[in-house]
Amino acid sequence: MKASKAKTAGISVVAVALILALALFVLFFTGQNNPPLFGGPVSVVDALGRTVEINLPVNRVIITGKSAFPVTSVAYMFPEAASVLYGLDQRTASVPLFRLVDPNIEAKTVSDDIGAGSDSPNVEELAKLKPDVVLFKTSVKLQVAESLEALGIKAVYVDLENLDSYRRDVKLMGRIFGNEAKANSILSYYEEKYGYVLAKTSSLPQSQRPRTLLLFYSTKGGTISFNAPGAGWLQTSMIDAAGGYPLSKELGGTGWNTVSFEQIAAWNPEIIFLVTYSQNPTPSQVRDNILSDPMWRNLAAVKEGRVYAVPDDAHLIAIGSWDAPNSRWILGQLWMAKKIQPGLFADLDLVKEVKQFYMEIYGLSAAQADEILQQITGDL
Amino acid sequence: MRLLVRFLAITAALLGIFCLSLFLGRYSVNFQELLSSGLASEILFNIRLPRILAAALLGMALAAAGAALQSAFKNPLVEPSLLGVSQGSAFGAALAILFFVNSPVVIEASSTAFGLLALLIAYLLSSSLKYGGKILRLVLAGIAVSAIFSGGVGIIKTMADPLNQLPALTFWLLGGLSGAGWGDLLYMLPLALCGIVALLLLRWRINLLTLRDDVTFSLGTDPGKLRALVVIFAVLAVAAVTSVAGVIAWVGLIVPHIARKIFGADNSRIIPASLILGAGLMIAFDTVARTLTAGEIPLGVVTSLCGAPVFLLLLSRGGES
């Protein structure tokens, strides 16, 4: 009798402790970190380490300034974006994917006077549009954000240059749009696909990595120039992750470096990826020219026919190429892996993957995803 | 006799630099390879040779124009960019890059036209200035025109598409011969050659411009007309090469000074010597630009980096010879 009483007491102590622990656990994970259910202030830390207090729910969000495109491309993954994004520029509004995600996009465009593409957008023009929050890529000057805050407009910086900054910035955007579940599902998609590629390629020795070169062909400035990405750029790490040896990594730093044909010949790449970010010429036209040019025919990549135009799903208007740090770099990563290591990725069905990406991440219907697939240029 | 030896020496140096440059590059070419590999001969004859010849022409045009202008304005600090020609050409090219993408002919024509326009404006402006002598007025007008056009280039830079047009514009403004092939060489040859040959023919008379204007006049030459003629041919040569190579500073300034060190103050010797030295020096600079690193270094950066110290060195030893 005594023993059983003691036993009951013991059980109830354990039970109370468990309930307390559970309550603490729930409190900890749902506490001040989460946006309040019915709106209110929430504080976020942005890519520059600034703490910004934002009133939820947000009603009007503007994404503008230099390199805004990757930010817009991630924002539209959130279903809330279609109702709160405003003040887009003409070029962004012409992207087929965005037009499907946000059918009213045309009505929300504004003139480029607000500073689309500039590292210092016009604060007064922005204020006229009365946004709650303005999202900038880190390439926009900090003074702009400070001036906006002085006018009571919140400015938040995101970076999105690599997987690490995706992890931080997608979560950040999830909190602003009030949809952290979507942020988590976006991130788990990127982690899964990137992990799938790395698992097959990371142990490849140097001898099994084809010498690969990504070239940005430009005819601007009166002469033809070939430009290769430096060691610190996304394209370089994408080639590396895809199981290739990125030749241009010996070029220091970030950004495009002009390289001569001579340098390309000295590298003698086994695989060449081409981008032009332009409709004239398209990467596919440049590929055809290179394959038929007597000077290029001595290069290994041309001999083996391994010269590929990088896919692009936005009419080649410089913002839809899969090598650039917009949301589709993950598709570019899968595509590169299949081109560089066809044996390892024989089971990878790219068309299926691409369709799944548009449907799962952007919420398109199967018919809409097919519509985008039809418009993709390059050697998918 | 000693002068002949010196001329032969600098000509030999030019030929030496030319041959050395032909066999220097990121892709290593030797004689056996030249015979066996198609790629090696393609690189030698279709990539390096036209580029070296273009560099030579560029150096000749800038150096001859610099020498002629320094005498015409009796000012050892004059170079083509002083009269607004370089900035005018740059503005013309930038305008074309912004509005007529992908058309080299338009870019080069626009650049030449604006280079000449800049000179014309500077010339007309100088006659309405009420300060200093004729020469000072022209120099002042040139500085003003230069500033206006470089402001214009600044505006175009802010309007340019940062992903596509800005890199091309920046590289062009820093100057360079990357991608210069036979076509570019043929494009700049007629105008540049016309200017260079005219200056060469005028070399005896350019000496007259270094005298006081009333002395020149008493010798039976109208200094105003002669000066105008010299300036026009110099600008023609500079605009033609600038339209392909972009803005290249310092060479037009330092080469005539080096020539004067070796051959004295007589323009009949300085002009030909500047042609040879200018060609040699520019080939050397461009070889550095294309071989030092895997990415191209803009030629204008190399000439500024090397040119400015050389200029200081020349000035600091000015009194010796």
XYZ file of C-alpha atoms in Angstrom:
701
model
C 0.000 0.000 0.000
C 2.710 2.390 1.041
C 4.792 1.273 -1.849
C 2.005 1.833 -4.388
C 1.318 5.341 -2.950
C 4.956 6.211 -3.397
C 4.784 4.847 -6.933
C 1.745 7.023 -7.785
C 3.473 10.062 -6.357
C 6.545 9.261 -8.419
C 4.501 8.957 -11.617
C 2.714 12.229 -10.988
C 6.033 14.035 -10.384
C 7.357 12.686 -13.662
C 4.123 13.627 -15.424
C 4.184 17.175 -14.066
C 7.838 17.515 -15.034
C 7.027 16.271 -18.548
C 4.125 18.683 -18.929
C 6.277 21.555 -17.694
C 9.058 20.602 -20.115
C 6.562 20.398 -22.967
C 5.094 23.781 -22.070
C 8.554 25.321 -21.904
C 9.431 23.688 -25.215
C 6.296 25.078 -26.893
C 6.874 28.487 -25.332
C 10.475 28.504 -26.478
C 9.744 27.662 -30.076
C 6.551 29.627 -30.501
C 7.497 32.584 -28.334
C 8.634 35.984 -29.467
C 10.284 34.552 -32.564
C 7.003 33.911 -34.285
C 4.858 36.599 -35.848
C 1.811 37.301 -33.711
C -1.294 35.583 -35.007
C -3.262 38.776 -35.563
C -0.442 41.110 -36.616
C 1.835 43.358 -34.632
C 5.507 44.179 -34.561
C 8.187 41.608 -35.243
C 11.893 42.262 -35.315
C 14.156 40.696 -37.940
C 17.918 40.735 -38.478
C 18.824 41.311 -42.132
C 21.804 40.303 -44.298
C 23.817 43.316 -43.139
C 23.176 42.445 -39.485
C 20.743 45.332 -39.018
C 17.781 44.772 -36.692
C 14.567 46.007 -38.290
C 11.167 46.176 -36.583
C 8.320 45.365 -38.960
C 4.580 45.602 -38.415
C 2.776 42.500 -39.607
C 0.985 41.817 -41.792
C 2.764 43.797 -44.518
C 0.491 45.244 -47.177
C 2.860 46.727 -49.695
C 6.395 45.529 -50.398
C 8.721 47.004 -53.040
C 11.818 45.238 -54.335
C 14.076 47.533 -56.336
C 17.626 48.814 -56.874
C 20.735 47.147 -58.250
C 20.485 43.353 -58.717
C 16.907 43.280 -57.388
C 16.020 40.413 -59.688
C 17.214 37.468 -57.551
C 15.250 38.939 -54.629
C 12.067 39.224 -56.704
C 12.542 35.686 -57.979
C 12.661 34.354 -54.423
C 9.827 36.600 -53.194
C 7.419 35.181 -55.800
C 7.931 31.699 -54.342
C 5.741 32.888 -51.447
C 2.026 32.829 -52.344
C 1.581 36.074 -50.345
C 3.944 37.944 -52.705
C 1.380 38.260 -55.487
C -0.865 40.368 -53.279
C 1.764 42.530 -51.562
C 4.519 43.119 -54.139
C 4.300 46.493 -55.854
C 6.353 48.927 -57.909
C 8.037 46.433 -60.255
C 10.011 47.563 -63.284
C 8.980 46.773 -66.850
C 11.681 44.200 -67.437
C 10.881 42.202 -64.313
C 7.191 42.329 -65.167
C 7.892 40.812 -68.584
C 9.290 37.565 -67.132
C 6.874 34.761 -68.145
C 7.184 32.936 -64.810
C 6.210 36.036 -62.817
C 3.294 36.798 -65.118
C 1.869 33.369 -64.338
C 2.463 33.647 -60.595
C 1.102 37.197 -60.414
C -1.480 37.805 -63.171
C -1.896 41.463 -62.132
C 1.805 42.246 -62.430
C 1.303 44.626 -65.354
C -0.851 46.947 -63.257
C 1.795 47.136 -60.541
C 4.692 48.315 -62.682
C 6.068 51.800 -62.227
C 8.526 53.889 -64.223
C 12.240 53.208 -63.806
C 12.561 56.600 -62.060
C 12.520 54.917 -58.674
C 15.964 53.613 -59.497
C 15.543 50.089 -60.787
C 19.075 48.822 -61.424
C 20.749 51.614 -59.461
C 22.845 51.211 -56.326
C 21.184 54.318 -54.963
C 17.447 54.265 -55.799
C 15.561 57.544 -55.522
C 14.280 57.791 -51.942
C 11.591 60.386 -52.727
C 10.185 58.416 -55.658
C 10.091 55.323 -53.425
C 8.358 57.209 -50.620
C 5.663 58.371 -53.051
C 4.643 54.730 -53.553
C 4.078 54.388 -49.777
C 5.544 50.918 -49.184
C 5.579 49.254 -45.719
C 8.814 47.471 -46.473
C 11.450 47.846 -49.187
C 13.671 44.855 -49.916
C 17.150 45.549 -51.289
C 19.931 43.296 -52.490
C 23.176 43.962 -50.602
C 24.482 45.829 -53.660
C 22.318 48.855 -52.771
C 23.999 51.571 -50.694
C 23.233 51.635 -46.964
C 22.521 55.386 -47.030
C 19.374 54.673 -49.054
C 18.014 52.420 -46.318
C 18.882 54.999 -43.661
C 17.065 57.763 -45.549
C 14.012 55.519 -45.967
C 13.935 54.666 -42.261
C 13.996 58.378 -41.494
C 10.738 58.554 -43.480
C 9.252 55.653 -41.505
C 9.687 53.119 -44.319
C 11.369 49.859 -43.307
C 14.279 48.693 -45.466
C 15.597 45.141 -45.297
C 18.704 43.780 -47.040
C 19.020 40.271 -48.436
C 22.005 38.732 -50.222
C 21.096 35.368 -51.830
C 24.532 34.870 -53.418
C 25.097 31.262 -52.314
C 23.421 28.426 -50.436
C 24.481 29.853 -47.072
C 22.909 33.225 -47.695
C 19.824 31.464 -49.129
C 19.423 29.659 -45.783
C 19.395 32.965 -43.904
C 17.549 35.173 -46.385
C 14.722 32.832 -47.381
C 13.871 32.449 -43.679
C 14.013 36.223 -43.297
C 11.639 36.712 -46.209
C 9.376 34.013 -44.783
C 8.993 36.043 -41.606
C 8.245 39.246 -43.525
C 5.612 37.539 -45.663
C 4.311 35.707 -42.579
C 4.811 32.248 -44.059
C 7.668 30.449 -42.372
C 6.366 27.038 -43.371
C 6.874 27.947 -47.043
C 10.375 29.257 -46.271
C 11.235 25.885 -44.734
C 9.858 23.918 -47.663
C 11.797 26.115 -50.143
C 14.996 25.569 -48.208
C 14.513 21.841 -47.900
C 14.033 21.662 -51.680
C 17.334 23.517 -52.307
C 19.162 21.457 -49.670
C 17.838 18.201 -51.115
C 18.773 18.951 -54.739
C 22.157 20.435 -53.895
C 22.883 17.521 -51.566
C 21.871 15.040 -54.288
C 24.413 16.545 -56.695
C 27.189 16.861 -54.116
C 26.750 13.296 -52.880
C 27.698 12.037 -56.339
C 30.469 14.506 -57.129
C 32.222 15.558 -53.940
C 34.553 12.557 -53.816
C 35.591 12.796 -57.502
C 39.388 13.127 -57.834
C 40.842 15.883 -60.013
C 41.574 13.368 -62.786
C 37.860 12.606 -63.247
C 36.773 16.236 -63.324
C 36.542 17.582 -66.912
C 38.199 20.987 -67.416
C 35.170 23.248 -67.708
C 34.888 26.901 -68.719
C 31.836 29.148 -68.559
C 32.095 32.041 -71.006
C 30.055 35.226 -71.173
C 30.241 36.245 -74.821
C 29.769 39.939 -75.378
C 29.796 41.949 -78.594
C 29.296 45.226 -76.790
C 31.894 47.946 -77.084
C 32.534 47.306 -80.751
C 34.607 44.188 -80.322
C 33.846 40.627 -79.392
C 35.006 39.763 -75.919
C 34.981 36.591 -73.869
C 34.591 36.954 -70.145
C 35.057 34.304 -67.479
C 33.830 34.322 -63.872
C 36.401 34.771 -61.079
C 37.065 32.329 -58.245
C 34.537 33.897 -55.886
C 31.557 33.788 -58.228
C 28.536 31.501 -58.092
C 29.222 30.088 -61.594
C 32.661 28.891 -60.488
C 31.349 27.059 -57.437
C 28.455 25.613 -59.474
C 30.920 23.991 -61.926
C 32.901 22.645 -58.989
C 29.805 21.196 -57.297
C 28.656 19.683 -60.611
C 31.810 17.566 -60.769
C 33.898 19.693 -63.136
C 37.177 21.538 -62.761
C 36.385 25.268 -63.108
C 39.294 26.574 -65.221
C 38.616 30.238 -64.580
C 39.055 29.854 -60.834
C 42.654 30.989 -61.274
C 41.203 34.427 -62.031
C 41.057 36.197 -58.711
C 38.081 37.684 -56.958
C 34.511 38.081 -58.135
C 33.089 39.457 -61.337
C 33.745 38.958 -65.037
C 37.314 38.935 -66.333
C 37.971 39.526 -70.028
C 40.039 36.644 -71.381
C 41.673 36.372 -74.808
C 41.139 33.497 -77.227
C 44.759 32.671 -76.570
C 44.068 32.141 -72.880
C 41.068 29.956 -73.727
C 43.272 27.922 -76.083
C 45.933 27.585 -73.379
C 43.281 26.294 -70.957
C 41.934 23.988 -73.687
C 38.593 23.322 -71.962
C 36.848 19.960 -72.399
C 33.443 21.537 -71.772
C 32.307 25.088 -72.575
C 29.119 26.654 -71.194
C 27.951 29.807 -72.988
C 25.888 32.764 -71.813
C 25.225 36.088 -73.556
C 22.405 37.563 -71.428
C 21.156 38.923 -74.717
C 18.836 38.063 -77.604
C 21.421 39.189 -80.123
C 23.321 36.977 -80.287
C 21.720 34.192 -78.259
C 23.965 31.633 -76.519
C 22.739 29.043 -79.043
C 23.867 31.221 -81.973
C 27.286 31.689 -80.365
C 27.517 27.916 -79.840
C 26.826 27.336 -83.542
C 29.428 29.934 -84.531
C 32.048 28.405 -82.282
C 31.363 24.876 -83.490
C 31.877 25.946 -87.121
C 34.792 28.352 -86.596
C 38.142 27.012 -87.938
C 40.033 28.673 -85.095
C 37.973 26.976 -82.385
C 37.902 23.526 -83.947
C 41.263 22.651 -82.370
C 39.891 22.915 -78.834
C 38.951 19.717 -77.023
C 35.406 20.893 -76.234
C 34.696 21.710 -79.891
C 36.212 18.437 -81.136
C 33.943 16.490 -78.809
C 30.928 18.707 -79.395
C 30.663 19.595 -75.708
C 29.776 23.262 -76.151
C 26.450 24.104 -74.512
C 24.177 27.143 -74.342
C 23.042 27.714 -70.739
C 19.218 27.507 -70.437
C 17.229 30.684 -69.796
C 13.519 30.994 -69.041
C 13.016 34.757 -69.385
C 13.535 35.560 -73.073
C 17.277 36.194 -72.583
C 16.709 39.645 -71.138
C 19.644 39.218 -68.778
C 17.621 38.045 -65.779
C 16.536 34.482 -66.468
C 19.771 32.658 -67.177
C 20.232 29.573 -65.009
C 23.863 30.361 -64.169
C 23.044 33.650 -62.442
C 22.165 33.996 -58.745
C 18.396 34.047 -59.308
C 16.134 31.320 -57.952
C 16.845 28.995 -60.924
C 20.516 28.486 -60.150
C 19.475 25.216 -58.535
C 18.089 24.082 -61.930
C 21.364 25.289 -63.482
C 23.217 23.186 -60.917
C 21.306 20.037 -61.905
C 21.739 20.855 -65.614
C 25.503 21.388 -65.275
C 25.876 18.147 -63.330
C 24.151 16.217 -66.107
C 26.303 17.872 -68.818
C 29.611 17.489 -66.952
C 29.056 14.005 -65.500
C 26.480 12.344 -67.798
C 27.424 8.903 -66.472
C 26.827 9.746 -62.821
C 23.555 11.530 -63.543
C 22.120 9.153 -66.138
C 19.040 8.641 -63.967
C 18.375 12.372 -63.606
C 15.290 13.367 -65.630
C 15.868 17.087 -66.088
C 12.551 17.939 -67.700
C 10.749 16.247 -64.835
C 12.876 18.078 -62.275
C 12.340 21.454 -63.946
C 8.589 20.934 -64.111
C 8.496 19.839 -60.495
C 10.435 22.978 -59.515
C 7.932 25.355 -61.143
C 4.984 23.449 -59.682
C 6.274 22.853 -56.149
C 8.207 26.043 -55.571
C 6.125 28.555 -57.546
C 2.798 26.764 -57.264
C 2.161 26.606 -61.023
C -0.290 24.121 -62.520
C 1.067 21.344 -64.744
C -0.175 23.216 -67.823
C 1.487 26.445 -66.695
C 4.756 24.634 -65.984
C 4.610 23.184 -69.507
C 4.092 26.691 -70.858
C 7.329 27.844 -69.185
C 9.154 24.705 -70.340
C 8.208 25.534 -73.928
C 9.834 28.961 -73.626
C 13.155 27.824 -72.227
C 16.047 28.630 -74.570
C 19.440 26.920 -74.585
C 20.496 23.284 -74.480
C 18.196 21.896 -71.788
C 76.505 59.801 -88.473
C 75.830 59.414 -84.761
C 72.189 60.246 -85.443
C 72.017 57.482 -88.053
C 73.418 54.993 -85.556
C 70.821 56.059 -83.007
C 68.024 55.681 -85.561
C 69.270 52.234 -86.478
C 69.450 51.342 -82.784
C 65.839 52.278 -82.019
C 64.648 50.587 -85.222
C 66.470 47.409 -84.227
C 64.909 47.664 -80.767
C 61.438 47.987 -82.357
C 62.017 44.902 -84.514
C 63.298 43.018 -81.481
C 60.229 43.895 -79.421
C 57.997 42.976 -82.368
C 59.498 39.491 -82.740
C 59.622 38.873 -79.001
C 55.994 39.921 -78.610
C 54.946 37.606 -81.438
C 56.268 34.620 -79.490
C 55.025 35.710 -76.074
C 51.546 34.849 -74.897
C 49.298 32.795 -72.659
C 49.384 29.991 -75.230
C 52.988 28.909 -75.690
C 54.008 28.641 -79.341
C 57.362 27.311 -80.591
C 58.601 26.587 -84.098
C 57.831 22.866 -84.224
C 54.350 23.504 -82.954
C 53.876 26.223 -85.549
C 54.446 23.691 -88.326
C 52.461 20.850 -86.803
C 49.506 22.462 -85.051
C 46.801 24.425 -86.797
C 45.856 26.139 -83.567
C 49.358 27.551 -83.006
C 49.508 29.174 -86.427
C 45.914 30.447 -86.087
C 46.879 32.114 -82.810
C 50.092 33.548 -84.241
C 48.680 34.955 -87.461
C 45.069 35.706 -86.637
C 45.261 36.711 -82.979
C 48.741 38.008 -82.135
C 49.959 39.511 -85.423
C 46.978 41.835 -86.035
C 46.966 42.844 -82.396
C 50.700 43.690 -82.399
C 50.299 45.687 -85.617
C 47.305 47.491 -84.101
C 49.386 48.312 -81.013
C 52.172 49.622 -83.248
C 49.763 51.827 -85.190
C 48.190 53.061 -81.957
C 51.592 53.962 -80.514
C 52.673 55.676 -83.732
C 49.545 57.772 -84.006
C 49.540 58.873 -80.359
C 53.276 59.614 -80.263
C 53.396 61.520 -83.576
C 50.285 63.526 -82.630
C 51.762 64.257 -79.212
C 55.063 65.454 -80.689
C 53.329 67.652 -83.278
C 50.887 69.153 -80.761
C 53.640 69.858 -78.225
C 55.463 71.912 -80.859
C 52.329 73.514 -82.256
C 51.289 74.764 -78.815
C 54.866 75.423 -77.624
C 53.934 73.425 -74.549
C 55.711 70.230 -73.446
C 52.681 69.106 -71.416
C 50.283 68.885 -74.335
C 48.893 65.546 -75.405
C 45.886 64.636 -77.525
C 43.540 64.435 -74.564
C 44.276 68.054 -73.687
C 42.180 69.436 -76.534
C 39.168 67.361 -75.571
C 39.736 64.912 -78.415
C 40.068 61.797 -76.266
C 37.081 62.633 -74.070
C 35.032 63.599 -77.136
C 35.857 60.251 -78.754
C 35.027 58.454 -75.528
C 31.659 60.211 -75.359
C 30.912 59.286 -78.973
C 31.741 55.646 -78.347
C 29.785 55.526 -75.077
C 26.756 57.031 -76.792
C 26.951 54.393 -79.500
C 27.383 51.558 -76.976
C 24.260 52.769 -75.193
C 22.031 53.214 -78.247
C 23.442 51.143 -81.118
C 24.525 47.945 -79.427
C 26.464 45.320 -81.387
C 27.582 47.586 -84.202
C 31.342 48.171 -84.172
C 31.205 50.387 -87.264
C 28.699 52.749 -85.631
C 30.711 52.865 -82.414
C 33.947 53.675 -84.220
C 32.360 56.228 -86.568
C 30.583 57.960 -83.695
C 33.812 58.044 -81.726
C 35.768 59.643 -84.582
C 33.001 62.165 -85.274
C 32.747 63.276 -81.642
C 36.544 63.513 -81.354
C 36.594 65.949 -84.258
C 33.514 67.759 -82.927
C 35.249 68.251 -79.564
C 38.208 69.839 -81.309
C 35.938 72.080 -83.383
C 34.071 73.273 -80.292
C 37.351 73.884 -78.470
C 38.646 75.879 -81.436
C 35.508 78.014 -81.821
C 35.284 78.523 -78.067
C 38.896 79.666 -77.860
C 38.301 82.597 -80.215
C 35.574 83.971 -77.935
C 37.635 83.698 -74.743
C 39.043 86.975 -73.441
C 41.969 85.698 -71.451
C 45.621 85.041 -72.239
C 47.244 84.512 -75.598
C 45.918 82.433 -78.507
C 47.587 79.231 -77.371
C 46.564 79.506 -73.750
C 42.997 80.181 -74.866
C 42.903 77.026 -76.970
C 44.289 74.977 -74.095
C 41.729 76.444 -71.692
C 38.902 75.785 -74.132
C 40.211 72.236 -74.538
C 40.108 71.671 -70.787
C 36.524 72.960 -70.632
C 35.389 70.815 -73.564
C 37.131 67.801 -72.019
C 35.266 68.351 -68.767
C 31.909 68.677 -70.518
C 32.387 65.470 -72.473
C 33.659 63.520 -69.485
C 30.547 64.699 -67.630
C 28.514 63.352 -70.548
C 30.313 60.013 -70.289
C 29.446 59.989 -66.573
C 25.749 60.463 -67.335
C 25.824 57.653 -69.901
C 27.517 55.377 -67.353
C 24.655 55.873 -64.905
C 22.149 55.128 -67.670
C 23.937 52.008 -68.928
C 22.585 48.559 -68.152
C 24.852 47.415 -65.302
C 24.860 43.780 -66.386
C 25.476 44.234 -70.068
C 26.589 47.660 -71.169
C 28.512 48.959 -68.179
C 31.335 46.369 -68.265
C 31.852 47.001 -71.999
C 31.814 50.747 -71.418
C 34.228 50.600 -68.510
C 36.661 48.423 -70.392
C 36.457 50.709 -73.403
C 37.075 53.789 -71.272
C 40.127 52.175 -69.688
C 41.332 51.402 -73.181
C 42.607 48.183 -74.659
C 43.185 46.080 -77.733
C 41.662 42.826 -76.472
C 39.849 41.236 -79.361
C 41.464 43.536 -81.954
C 41.739 41.546 -85.178
C 42.527 42.213 -88.833
C 39.163 43.925 -89.265
C 39.845 46.512 -86.559
C 43.318 47.125 -87.944
C 41.966 47.729 -91.442
C 39.272 49.975 -90.019
C 41.653 52.398 -88.318
C 44.456 52.172 -90.887
C 43.319 54.697 -93.569
C 42.549 57.667 -91.290
C 45.450 56.987 -88.917
C 47.889 56.572 -91.798
C 46.599 59.746 -93.438
C 47.273 61.713 -90.239
C 50.650 60.107 -89.587
C 51.975 60.581 -93.149
C 50.802 64.208 -93.217
C 52.605 64.950 -89.938
C 55.697 63.223 -91.282
C 55.617 65.395 -94.407
C 55.027 68.532 -92.348
C 57.880 67.730 -89.925
C 60.242 70.436 -91.257
C 57.620 73.118 -91.057
C 56.453 72.139 -87.566
C 59.789 73.555 -86.366
C 58.546 76.975 -87.470
C 55.694 76.751 -84.985
C 58.137 76.558 -82.103
C 59.355 80.080 -82.974
C 57.543 83.240 -81.978
C 54.542 83.746 -84.252
C 55.803 87.073 -85.657
C 59.148 85.450 -86.504
C 57.366 82.589 -88.244
C 55.300 85.127 -90.167
C 58.425 87.029 -91.218
C 59.799 83.749 -92.594
C 56.879 83.650 -95.012
C 54.535 81.206 -93.239
C 51.136 81.974 -91.723
C 51.527 80.390 -88.261
C 47.744 80.264 -87.675
C 47.053 78.248 -90.817
C 50.016 75.946 -90.302
C 49.031 75.312 -86.687
C 45.444 74.518 -87.713
C 46.710 72.077 -90.346
C 48.996 70.294 -87.883
C 46.266 70.061 -85.256
C 43.716 68.646 -87.712
C 46.025 65.876 -88.919
C 47.075 65.039 -85.371
C 43.450 64.775 -84.266
C 42.546 62.672 -87.281
C 45.198 60.117 -86.377
C 44.228 60.098 -82.687
C 40.479 59.841 -83.316
C 41.003 56.918 -85.699
C 43.017 54.852 -83.204
C 40.938 55.906 -80.187
C 37.803 54.652 -81.918
C 39.235 51.112 -81.742
C 41.493 51.132 -78.692
C 39.659 53.468 -76.335
C 41.295 56.153 -74.244
C 45.037 55.502 -73.871
C 46.828 58.154 -71.865
C 50.495 59.079 -71.298
C 52.100 57.543 -74.383
C 51.433 60.669 -76.463
C 53.054 62.688 -73.710
C 56.177 60.719 -72.812
C 57.328 59.382 -76.187
C 58.145 62.824 -77.688
C 60.103 63.615 -74.513
C 62.145 60.429 -74.879
C 62.699 61.286 -78.552
C 63.953 64.741 -77.593
C 66.389 63.186 -75.105
C 67.906 61.064 -77.854
C 67.662 63.305 -80.913
C 67.547 66.900 -79.634
C 64.848 69.479 -80.330
C 64.600 69.264 -84.137
C 61.117 68.129 -85.197
C 62.395 66.755 -88.485
C 64.003 64.054 -86.354
C 61.574 63.943 -83.424
C 58.527 63.040 -85.499
C 60.060 59.948 -87.163
C 61.780 58.975 -83.910
C 58.468 59.288 -82.036
C 56.840 56.980 -84.585
C 59.423 54.260 -84.006
C 59.597 54.689 -80.230
C 55.813 54.977 -79.901
C 55.288 51.736 -81.828
C 57.889 49.871 -79.774
C 56.676 51.138 -76.433
C 53.006 50.431 -77.170
C 53.779 46.882 -78.347
C 55.680 46.349 -75.088
C 52.812 47.765 -72.978
C 50.197 45.703 -74.812
C 52.294 42.555 -74.462
C 52.288 43.119 -70.704
C 48.519 43.724 -70.811
C 47.783 40.446 -72.561
C 50.340 38.123 -70.976
C 50.784 39.061 -67.329
C 47.592 37.465 -65.967
C 44.962 35.065 -67.293
C 42.454 37.929 -67.409
C 43.233 40.891 -69.675
C 44.593 43.987 -67.954
C 43.187 47.118 -69.618
C 45.953 48.687 -71.733
C 45.120 52.175 -70.433
C 45.895 50.975 -66.925
C 49.303 49.650 -67.999
C 50.234 52.857 -69.863
C 49.210 55.018 -66.910
C 51.036 52.828 -64.399
C 54.255 52.808 -66.434
C 53.896 56.181 -68.151
C 53.527 58.434 -65.151
C 56.758 57.310 -63.394
C 58.686 57.539 -66.676
C 57.389 61.076 -67.141
C 58.563 62.073 -63.658
C 61.938 60.486 -64.318
C 62.283 62.425 -67.588
C 61.356 65.699 -65.912
C 63.646 65.180 -62.934
C 66.619 64.723 -65.276
C 65.464 67.516 -67.519
C 68.533 69.719 -67.192
C 71.209 67.147 -68.033
C 71.208 66.911 -71.807
